[in-house]
PDB file of C-alpha atoms and ligand atoms in Angstrom:
ATOM      1  CA  PRO K   1     -85.216  98.946 -62.629  1.00  0.00           C
ATOM      2  CA  ALA K   2     -86.207  97.357 -59.320  1.00  0.00           C
ATOM      3  CA  ALA K   3     -83.868  97.740 -56.342  1.00  0.00           C
ATOM      4  CA  ARG K   4     -83.728  93.964 -56.013  1.00  0.00           C
ATOM      5  CA  PRO K   5     -83.823  92.794 -59.646  1.00  0.00           C
ATOM      6  CA  LEU K   6     -82.451  89.362 -58.705  1.00  0.00           C
ATOM      7  CA  ALA K   7     -85.125  88.577 -56.085  1.00  0.00           C
ATOM      8  CA  GLY K   8     -86.128  84.921 -56.403  1.00  0.00           C
ATOM      9  CA  ARG K   9     -83.115  84.039 -58.584  1.00  0.00           C
ATOM     10  CA  ARG K  10     -80.826  81.215 -57.507  1.00  0.00           C
ATOM     11  CA  ILE K  11     -77.150  81.684 -58.312  1.00  0.00           C
ATOM     12  CA  VAL K  12     -74.345  79.202 -57.686  1.00  0.00           C
ATOM     13  CA  MET K  13     -70.802  80.499 -57.433  1.00  0.00           C
ATOM     14  CA  THR K  14     -67.234  79.360 -56.823  1.00  0.00           C
ATOM     15  CA  SER K  15     -64.443  81.494 -55.395  1.00  0.00           C
ATOM     16  CA  GLY K  16     -60.925  81.185 -53.995  1.00  0.00           C
ATOM     17  CA  PRO K  17     -58.225  78.647 -54.737  1.00  0.00           C
ATOM     18  CA  THR K  18     -58.354  74.900 -54.233  1.00  0.00           C
ATOM     19  CA  HIS K  19     -55.863  72.963 -52.143  1.00  0.00           C
ATOM     20  CA  GLU K  20     -54.847  69.624 -53.579  1.00  0.00           C
ATOM     21  CA  PRO K  21     -53.241  67.432 -50.925  1.00  0.00           C
ATOM     22  CA  ILE K  22     -49.904  65.705 -51.526  1.00  0.00           C
ATOM     23  CA  ASP K  23     -49.785  64.021 -48.131  1.00  0.00           C
ATOM     24  CA  PRO K  24     -51.389  64.838 -44.764  1.00  0.00           C
ATOM     25  CA  VAL K  25     -49.293  67.998 -44.323  1.00  0.00           C
ATOM     26  CA  ARG K  26     -48.541  69.292 -47.845  1.00  0.00           C
ATOM     27  CA  TYR K  27     -50.675  70.579 -50.673  1.00  0.00           C
ATOM     28  CA  ILE K  28     -50.593  72.253 -54.098  1.00  0.00           C
ATOM     29  CA  ALA K  29     -52.280  75.668 -54.165  1.00  0.00           C
ATOM     30  CA  ASN K  30     -52.266  79.024 -55.964  1.00  0.00           C
ATOM     31  CA  ARG K  31     -52.321  82.726 -55.089  1.00  0.00           C
ATOM     32  CA  SER K  32     -56.063  83.354 -55.411  1.00  0.00           C
ATOM     33  CA  SER K  33     -57.389  85.328 -52.418  1.00  0.00           C
ATOM     34  CA  GLY K  34     -61.105  84.873 -53.173  1.00  0.00           C
ATOM     35  CA  ARG K  35     -61.569  88.671 -53.007  1.00  0.00           C
ATOM     36  CA  GLN K  36     -63.130  89.093 -56.434  1.00  0.00           C
ATOM     37  CA  GLY K  37     -65.413  86.060 -56.175  1.00  0.00           C
ATOM     38  CA  HIS K  38     -66.568  86.862 -52.667  1.00  0.00           C
ATOM     39  CA  ALA K  39     -67.262  90.484 -53.678  1.00  0.00           C
ATOM     40  CA  ILE K  40     -69.404  89.246 -56.579  1.00  0.00           C
ATOM     41  CA  ALA K  41     -71.352  86.933 -54.265  1.00  0.00           C
ATOM     42  CA  ALA K  42     -72.064  89.856 -51.913  1.00  0.00           C
ATOM     43  CA  ALA K  43     -73.069  92.116 -54.814  1.00  0.00           C
ATOM     44  CA  LEU K  44     -75.483  89.508 -56.216  1.00  0.00           C
ATOM     45  CA  ALA K  45     -77.000  89.026 -52.753  1.00  0.00           C
ATOM     46  CA  ARG K  46     -77.498  92.806 -52.442  1.00  0.00           C
ATOM     47  CA  LEU K  47     -79.539  92.658 -55.653  1.00  0.00           C
ATOM     48  CA  GLY K  48     -81.764  90.041 -54.017  1.00  0.00           C
ATOM     49  CA  ALA K  49     -80.297  86.791 -55.369  1.00  0.00           C
ATOM     50  CA  GLU K  50     -80.241  83.595 -53.332  1.00  0.00           C
ATOM     51  CA  VAL K  51     -76.518  82.869 -53.634  1.00  0.00           C
ATOM     52  CA  THR K  52     -74.774  79.589 -52.844  1.00  0.00           C
ATOM     53  CA  LEU K  53     -71.031  80.245 -52.754  1.00  0.00           C
ATOM     54  CA  VAL K  54     -68.722  77.255 -52.863  1.00  0.00           C
ATOM     55  CA  SER K  55     -65.462  78.613 -51.513  1.00  0.00           C
ATOM     56  CA  GLY K  56     -61.999  77.120 -51.463  1.00  0.00           C
ATOM     57  CA  PRO K  57     -59.668  77.871 -48.533  1.00  0.00           C
ATOM     58  CA  VAL K  58     -59.477  81.665 -48.068  1.00  0.00           C
ATOM     59  CA  THR K  59     -58.594  83.977 -45.187  1.00  0.00           C
ATOM     60  CA  ILE K  60     -61.311  86.566 -45.887  1.00  0.00           C
ATOM     61  CA  PRO K  61     -64.701  86.459 -44.121  1.00  0.00           C
ATOM     62  CA  ASP K  62     -67.827  84.898 -45.614  1.00  0.00           C
ATOM     63  CA  PRO K  63     -69.781  87.501 -47.607  1.00  0.00           C
ATOM     64  CA  GLN K  64     -72.997  88.857 -46.090  1.00  0.00           C
ATOM     65  CA  GLY K  65     -76.329  87.356 -47.017  1.00  0.00           C
ATOM     66  CA  VAL K  66     -74.802  84.385 -48.838  1.00  0.00           C
ATOM     67  CA  LYS K  67     -74.943  80.641 -48.158  1.00  0.00           C
ATOM     68  CA  VAL K  68     -71.287  79.570 -48.058  1.00  0.00           C
ATOM     69  CA  ILE K  69     -70.060  75.998 -48.485  1.00  0.00           C
ATOM     70  CA  HIS K  70     -66.383  75.601 -47.583  1.00  0.00           C
ATOM     71  CA  VAL K  71     -64.381  73.023 -49.498  1.00  0.00           C
ATOM     72  CA  GLU K  72     -60.735  72.240 -50.024  1.00  0.00           C
ATOM     73  CA  ARG K  73     -60.273  70.188 -53.199  1.00  0.00           C
ATOM     74  CA  ALA K  74     -61.530  70.620 -56.769  1.00  0.00           C
ATOM     75  CA  GLU K  75     -63.535  67.396 -56.643  1.00  0.00           C
ATOM     76  CA  GLU K  76     -65.329  68.586 -53.484  1.00  0.00           C
ATOM     77  CA  MET K  77     -65.976  71.936 -55.161  1.00  0.00           C
ATOM     78  CA  ARG K  78     -67.471  70.220 -58.220  1.00  0.00           C
ATOM     79  CA  ASP K  79     -69.729  68.018 -56.067  1.00  0.00           C
ATOM     80  CA  ALA K  80     -71.003  71.022 -54.075  1.00  0.00           C
ATOM     81  CA  VAL K  81     -71.669  73.038 -57.249  1.00  0.00           C
ATOM     82  CA  LEU K  82     -73.627  70.210 -58.888  1.00  0.00           C
ATOM     83  CA  ALA K  83     -75.606  69.683 -55.676  1.00  0.00           C
ATOM     84  CA  ALA K  84     -76.656  73.359 -55.845  1.00  0.00           C
ATOM     85  CA  LEU K  85     -78.293  72.945 -59.283  1.00  0.00           C
ATOM     86  CA  PRO K  86     -80.766  73.816 -60.657  1.00  0.00           C
ATOM     87  CA  ALA K  87     -79.945  77.520 -60.639  1.00  0.00           C
ATOM     88  CA  ASP K  88     -80.705  80.548 -62.816  1.00  0.00           C
ATOM     89  CA  ALA K  89     -77.036  81.438 -63.150  1.00  0.00           C
ATOM     90  CA  ALA K  90     -73.597  80.026 -62.403  1.00  0.00           C
ATOM     91  CA  VAL K  91     -70.624  82.317 -61.809  1.00  0.00           C
ATOM     92  CA  MET K  92     -67.407  80.344 -61.590  1.00  0.00           C
ATOM     93  CA  VAL K  93     -64.616  82.517 -60.226  1.00  0.00           C
ATOM     94  CA  ALA K  94     -62.482  79.994 -58.345  1.00  0.00           C
ATOM     95  CA  ALA K  95     -58.895  79.432 -59.388  1.00  0.00           C
ATOM     96  CA  VAL K  96     -59.345  75.672 -59.476  1.00  0.00           C
ATOM     97  CA  ALA K  97     -56.081  73.723 -59.541  1.00  0.00           C
ATOM     98  CA  ASP K  98     -55.745  72.106 -62.959  1.00  0.00           C
ATOM     99  CA  TRP K  99     -54.062  69.044 -61.465  1.00  0.00           C
ATOM    100  CA  ARG K 100     -54.133  67.025 -58.310  1.00  0.00           C
ATOM    101  CA  VAL K 101     -51.741  64.405 -57.027  1.00  0.00           C
ATOM    102  CA  ALA K 102     -52.792  61.063 -58.496  1.00  0.00           C
ATOM    103  CA  SER K 103     -52.613  59.122 -55.254  1.00  0.00           C
ATOM    104  CA  GLN K 104     -52.355  61.075 -52.061  1.00  0.00           C
ATOM    105  CA  ALA K 105     -49.864  59.583 -49.563  1.00  0.00           C
ATOM    106  CA  GLY K 106     -51.504  58.433 -46.331  1.00  0.00           C
ATOM    107  CA  GLN K 107     -48.428  59.437 -44.317  1.00  0.00           C
ATOM    108  CA  LYS K 108     -46.043  62.356 -44.608  1.00  0.00           C
ATOM    109  CA  ILE K 109     -43.594  61.631 -47.427  1.00  0.00           C
ATOM    110  CA  LYS K 110     -40.118  61.268 -45.888  1.00  0.00           C
ATOM    111  CA  LYS K 111     -36.930  62.644 -47.331  1.00  0.00           C
ATOM    112  CA  GLN K 112     -34.799  59.655 -48.345  1.00  0.00           C
ATOM    113  CA  GLU K 113     -31.047  60.242 -47.880  1.00  0.00           C
ATOM    114  CA  GLY K 114     -29.209  59.798 -51.176  1.00  0.00           C
ATOM    115  CA  GLU K 115     -32.327  58.873 -53.176  1.00  0.00           C
ATOM    116  CA  GLY K 116     -33.307  62.317 -54.439  1.00  0.00           C
ATOM    117  CA  PRO K 117     -36.831  63.775 -54.276  1.00  0.00           C
ATOM    118  CA  ALA K 118     -39.927  61.566 -54.443  1.00  0.00           C
ATOM    119  CA  PRO K 119     -41.708  61.954 -57.815  1.00  0.00           C
ATOM    120  CA  LEU K 120     -45.130  63.656 -57.816  1.00  0.00           C
ATOM    121  CA  HIS K 121     -47.558  62.076 -60.245  1.00  0.00           C
ATOM    122  CA  LEU K 122     -50.326  64.466 -61.259  1.00  0.00           C
ATOM    123  CA  THR K 123     -53.715  63.813 -62.779  1.00  0.00           C
ATOM    124  CA  GLU K 124     -56.237  66.252 -64.250  1.00  0.00           C
ATOM    125  CA  ASN K 125     -58.917  67.783 -62.039  1.00  0.00           C
ATOM    126  CA  PRO K 126     -62.524  68.081 -63.210  1.00  0.00           C
ATOM    127  CA  ASP K 127     -63.259  71.331 -65.054  1.00  0.00           C
ATOM    128  CA  ILE K 128     -66.192  72.641 -63.030  1.00  0.00           C
ATOM    129  CA  LEU K 129     -67.142  75.487 -65.380  1.00  0.00           C
ATOM    130  CA  LYS K 130     -67.073  73.187 -68.406  1.00  0.00           C
ATOM    131  CA  THR K 131     -69.128  70.578 -66.552  1.00  0.00           C
ATOM    132  CA  VAL K 132     -71.784  73.169 -65.637  1.00  0.00           C
ATOM    133  CA  GLY K 133     -71.701  74.723 -69.127  1.00  0.00           C
ATOM    134  CA  HIS K 134     -72.573  71.384 -70.719  1.00  0.00           C
ATOM    135  CA  HIS K 135     -74.791  69.980 -67.957  1.00  0.00           C
ATOM    136  CA  PRO K 136     -78.424  68.860 -68.527  1.00  0.00           C
ATOM    137  CA  LEU K 137     -79.304  71.292 -65.708  1.00  0.00           C
ATOM    138  CA  ARG K 138     -77.218  74.074 -67.255  1.00  0.00           C
ATOM    139  CA  PRO K 139     -78.249  77.431 -65.774  1.00  0.00           C
ATOM    140  CA  ARG K 140     -79.613  79.982 -68.266  1.00  0.00           C
ATOM    141  CA  LEU K 141     -76.565  82.179 -67.682  1.00  0.00           C
ATOM    142  CA  VAL K 142     -73.091  80.711 -67.230  1.00  0.00           C
ATOM    143  CA  VAL K 143     -70.237  83.073 -66.404  1.00  0.00           C
ATOM    144  CA  GLY K 144     -66.570  82.120 -66.225  1.00  0.00           C
ATOM    145  CA  PHE K 145     -63.316  83.904 -65.536  1.00  0.00           C
ATOM    146  CA  ALA K 146     -60.096  83.747 -67.485  1.00  0.00           C
ATOM    147  CA  ALA K 147     -56.947  84.605 -65.593  1.00  0.00           C
ATOM    148  CA  GLU K 148     -54.255  84.937 -68.205  1.00  0.00           C
ATOM    149  CA  THR K 149     -50.756  86.317 -68.417  1.00  0.00           C
ATOM    150  CA  GLN K 150     -50.795  86.633 -72.214  1.00  0.00           C
ATOM    151  CA  ASP K 151     -53.202  86.863 -75.198  1.00  0.00           C
ATOM    152  CA  VAL K 152     -56.053  87.744 -72.812  1.00  0.00           C
ATOM    153  CA  GLU K 153     -58.722  88.395 -75.477  1.00  0.00           C
ATOM    154  CA  GLU K 154     -57.872  85.465 -77.683  1.00  0.00           C
ATOM    155  CA  ASN K 155     -57.767  83.011 -74.790  1.00  0.00           C
ATOM    156  CA  GLY K 156     -61.012  84.427 -73.403  1.00  0.00           C
ATOM    157  CA  ARG K 157     -62.835  83.937 -76.700  1.00  0.00           C
ATOM    158  CA  ALA K 158     -61.619  80.375 -77.019  1.00  0.00           C
ATOM    159  CA  LYS K 159     -62.763  79.724 -73.473  1.00  0.00           C
ATOM    160  CA  LEU K 160     -66.345  80.891 -74.191  1.00  0.00           C
ATOM    161  CA  ALA K 161     -66.834  78.139 -76.725  1.00  0.00           C
ATOM    162  CA  ARG K 162     -64.875  75.389 -75.025  1.00  0.00           C
ATOM    163  CA  LYS K 163     -66.495  75.859 -71.618  1.00  0.00           C
ATOM    164  CA  GLY K 164     -70.047  76.448 -72.851  1.00  0.00           C
ATOM    165  CA  ALA K 165     -70.152  79.852 -71.140  1.00  0.00           C
ATOM    166  CA  ASP K 166     -72.202  82.960 -72.027  1.00  0.00           C
ATOM    167  CA  LEU K 167     -69.766  85.465 -70.539  1.00  0.00           C
ATOM    168  CA  ILE K 168     -66.070  85.290 -69.806  1.00  0.00           C
ATOM    169  CA  VAL K 169     -64.554  87.889 -67.507  1.00  0.00           C
ATOM    170  CA  ALA K 170     -60.939  88.016 -68.647  1.00  0.00           C
ATOM    171  CA  ASN K 171     -58.107  89.610 -66.760  1.00  0.00           C
ATOM    172  CA  ASP K 172     -54.351  89.856 -66.965  1.00  0.00           C
ATOM    173  CA  VAL K 173     -52.862  88.370 -63.820  1.00  0.00           C
ATOM    174  CA  SER K 174     -49.209  88.999 -64.697  1.00  0.00           C
ATOM    175  CA  PRO K 175     -47.360  89.684 -61.409  1.00  0.00           C
ATOM    176  CA  GLU K 176     -46.695  93.343 -62.362  1.00  0.00           C
ATOM    177  CA  THR K 177     -50.477  94.029 -62.520  1.00  0.00           C
ATOM    178  CA  GLY K 178     -50.860  93.215 -58.793  1.00  0.00           C
ATOM    179  CA  ILE K 179     -54.354  91.842 -59.557  1.00  0.00           C
ATOM    180  CA  MET K 180     -53.971  88.403 -58.015  1.00  0.00           C
ATOM    181  CA  GLY K 181     -54.291  88.930 -54.264  1.00  0.00           C
ATOM    182  CA  GLY K 182     -54.748  92.696 -54.742  1.00  0.00           C
ATOM    183  CA  THR K 183     -57.807  94.924 -54.284  1.00  0.00           C
ATOM    184  CA  ARG K 184     -58.164  96.258 -57.843  1.00  0.00           C
ATOM    185  CA  ASN K 185     -58.979  94.601 -61.136  1.00  0.00           C
ATOM    186  CA  ARG K 186     -59.079  95.450 -64.806  1.00  0.00           C
ATOM    187  CA  VAL K 187     -61.285  93.138 -66.827  1.00  0.00           C
ATOM    188  CA  LYS K 188     -62.648  92.582 -70.304  1.00  0.00           C
ATOM    189  CA  ILE K 189     -66.143  91.151 -70.633  1.00  0.00           C
ATOM    190  CA  ILE K 190     -66.206  88.695 -73.520  1.00  0.00           C
ATOM    191  CA  SER K 191     -69.487  87.457 -74.963  1.00  0.00           C
ATOM    192  CA  ARG K 192     -70.796  86.374 -78.349  1.00  0.00           C
ATOM    193  CA  ASP K 193     -71.727  90.052 -78.915  1.00  0.00           C
ATOM    194  CA  GLY K 194     -68.103  91.188 -78.596  1.00  0.00           C
ATOM    195  CA  ILE K 195     -65.722  92.552 -76.016  1.00  0.00           C
ATOM    196  CA  ASP K 196     -66.331  95.236 -73.413  1.00  0.00           C
ATOM    197  CA  ASP K 197     -63.173  96.710 -71.892  1.00  0.00           C
ATOM    198  CA  TRP K 198     -63.769  97.960 -68.340  1.00  0.00           C
ATOM    199  CA  PRO K 199     -61.417 100.479 -66.704  1.00  0.00           C
ATOM    200  CA  ASP K 200     -59.189  99.758 -63.719  1.00  0.00           C
ATOM    201  CA  LEU K 201     -61.623  99.486 -60.786  1.00  0.00           C
ATOM    202  CA  ALA K 202     -61.765  98.333 -57.185  1.00  0.00           C
ATOM    203  CA  LYS K 203     -62.777  94.655 -57.046  1.00  0.00           C
ATOM    204  CA  ASP K 204     -65.970  95.725 -55.219  1.00  0.00           C
ATOM    205  CA  GLU K 205     -66.853  97.984 -58.154  1.00  0.00           C
ATOM    206  CA  VAL K 206     -66.143  95.244 -60.698  1.00  0.00           C
ATOM    207  CA  ALA K 207     -68.439  93.052 -58.590  1.00  0.00           C
ATOM    208  CA  ALA K 208     -71.246  95.642 -58.518  1.00  0.00           C
ATOM    209  CA  ARG K 209     -71.071  96.162 -62.285  1.00  0.00           C
ATOM    210  CA  LEU K 210     -70.960  92.447 -62.987  1.00  0.00           C
ATOM    211  CA  ALA K 211     -73.950  91.818 -60.699  1.00  0.00           C
ATOM    212  CA  ALA K 212     -75.886  94.527 -62.569  1.00  0.00           C
ATOM    213  CA  LEU K 213     -74.923  92.953 -65.905  1.00  0.00           C
ATOM    214  CA  ILE K 214     -76.054  89.524 -64.676  1.00  0.00           C
ATOM    215  CA  ALA K 215     -79.381  91.004 -63.542  1.00  0.00           C
ATOM    216  CA  GLU K 216     -79.821  92.615 -66.945  1.00  0.00           C
ATOM    217  CA  ARG K 217     -79.029  89.347 -68.743  1.00  0.00           C
ATOM    218  CA  LEU K 218     -81.469  87.380 -66.586  1.00  0.00           C
ATOM    219  CA  GLN K 219     -84.249  89.883 -67.148  1.00  0.00           C
ATOM    220  CA  GLY K 220     -86.583  89.289 -70.033  1.00  0.00           C
ATOM    221  CA  SER K 221     -85.414  85.707 -70.451  1.00  0.00           C
ATOM    222  CA  GLY K 222     -88.450  84.134 -68.848  1.00  0.00           C
ATOM    223  CA  ALA K 223     -89.160  82.926 -65.305  1.00  0.00           C
TER     224      ALA K 223
HETATM  225  O1  C5P W   1     -59.228  76.988 -68.225  1.00  0.00           O
HETATM  226  P1  C5P W   1     -59.107  78.046 -67.173  1.00  0.00           P
HETATM  227  O2  C5P W   1     -58.658  77.509 -65.848  1.00  0.00           O
HETATM  228  O3  C5P W   1     -58.295  79.224 -67.594  1.00  0.00           O
HETATM  229  O4  C5P W   1     -60.595  78.575 -67.009  1.00  0.00           O
HETATM  230  C1  C5P W   1     -60.938  79.494 -66.023  1.00  0.00           C
HETATM  231  C2  C5P W   1     -62.394  79.395 -65.731  1.00  0.00           C
HETATM  232  O5  C5P W   1     -62.779  78.039 -65.591  1.00  0.00           O
HETATM  233  C3  C5P W   1     -62.755  80.050 -64.425  1.00  0.00           C
HETATM  234  O6  C5P W   1     -64.091  80.480 -64.499  1.00  0.00           O
HETATM  235  C4  C5P W   1     -62.598  78.901 -63.438  1.00  0.00           C
HETATM  236  O7  C5P W   1     -63.364  79.101 -62.275  1.00  0.00           O
HETATM  237  C5  C5P W   1     -63.109  77.743 -64.251  1.00  0.00           C
HETATM  238  N1  C5P W   1     -62.486  76.454 -63.941  1.00  0.00           N
HETATM  239  C6  C5P W   1     -63.218  75.465 -63.292  1.00  0.00           C
HETATM  240  N2  C5P W   1     -62.658  74.248 -63.057  1.00  0.00           N
HETATM  241  C7  C5P W   1     -61.390  73.985 -63.418  1.00  0.00           C
HETATM  242  C8  C5P W   1     -60.631  74.973 -64.069  1.00  0.00           C
HETATM  243  C9  C5P W   1     -61.208  76.201 -64.303  1.00  0.00           C
HETATM  244  O8  C5P W   1     -64.376  75.714 -62.953  1.00  0.00           O
HETATM  245  N3  C5P W   1     -60.857  72.794 -63.152  1.00  0.00           N
END
């Protein structure tokens, strides 16, 4: 195989968490570090792909050789992903917040003596992977992640169908695994062909293997 099997291929990616503002100083977030997504973006770029990475707020540096678009909220992430289409593949790794605050307060919410806490009304965020998986400009290869704490395989399989994805990279993010925020990962690759159980690997190695798998999948499927 060529050293740069993804030369000329456009790939859109998401990575990191999203921050959903409550008021000008507070937000809802999650523990995603962006390490796995950013490593995949770098690995795809090393194979020659033209990668657009839409990243939520992370503390790690931008990956080399990748066009990075920094966003904060899920809606901004969705808009940036759709603006990057058409693409040959989409790899959605971000831990997108499922909910955002329905109406963000314009001023810092004040503690009211004797009144108890202010209620937070949540509304559903757009599902970016599902949107891309069912989009008229759907890339030929759509890859999603499934961070689960239970029934990893079953949930991953259900996700394939529901999200319109070709591959789901499923992992167990229970706190005792140390995966979320850590440097290692243990994943199962779920496709219509079945399940491939990968060993415990450094996130960089998971990224390299996944990039190779993506290159393989994109080969022989036309220009
Ligand atoms: O449904 P769940 O959040 O478990 O699905 C995870 C997959 O869907 C990941 O690939 C994630 O990036 C993507 N996702 C998304 N937009 C959302 C929620 C999840 O793109 N709002």
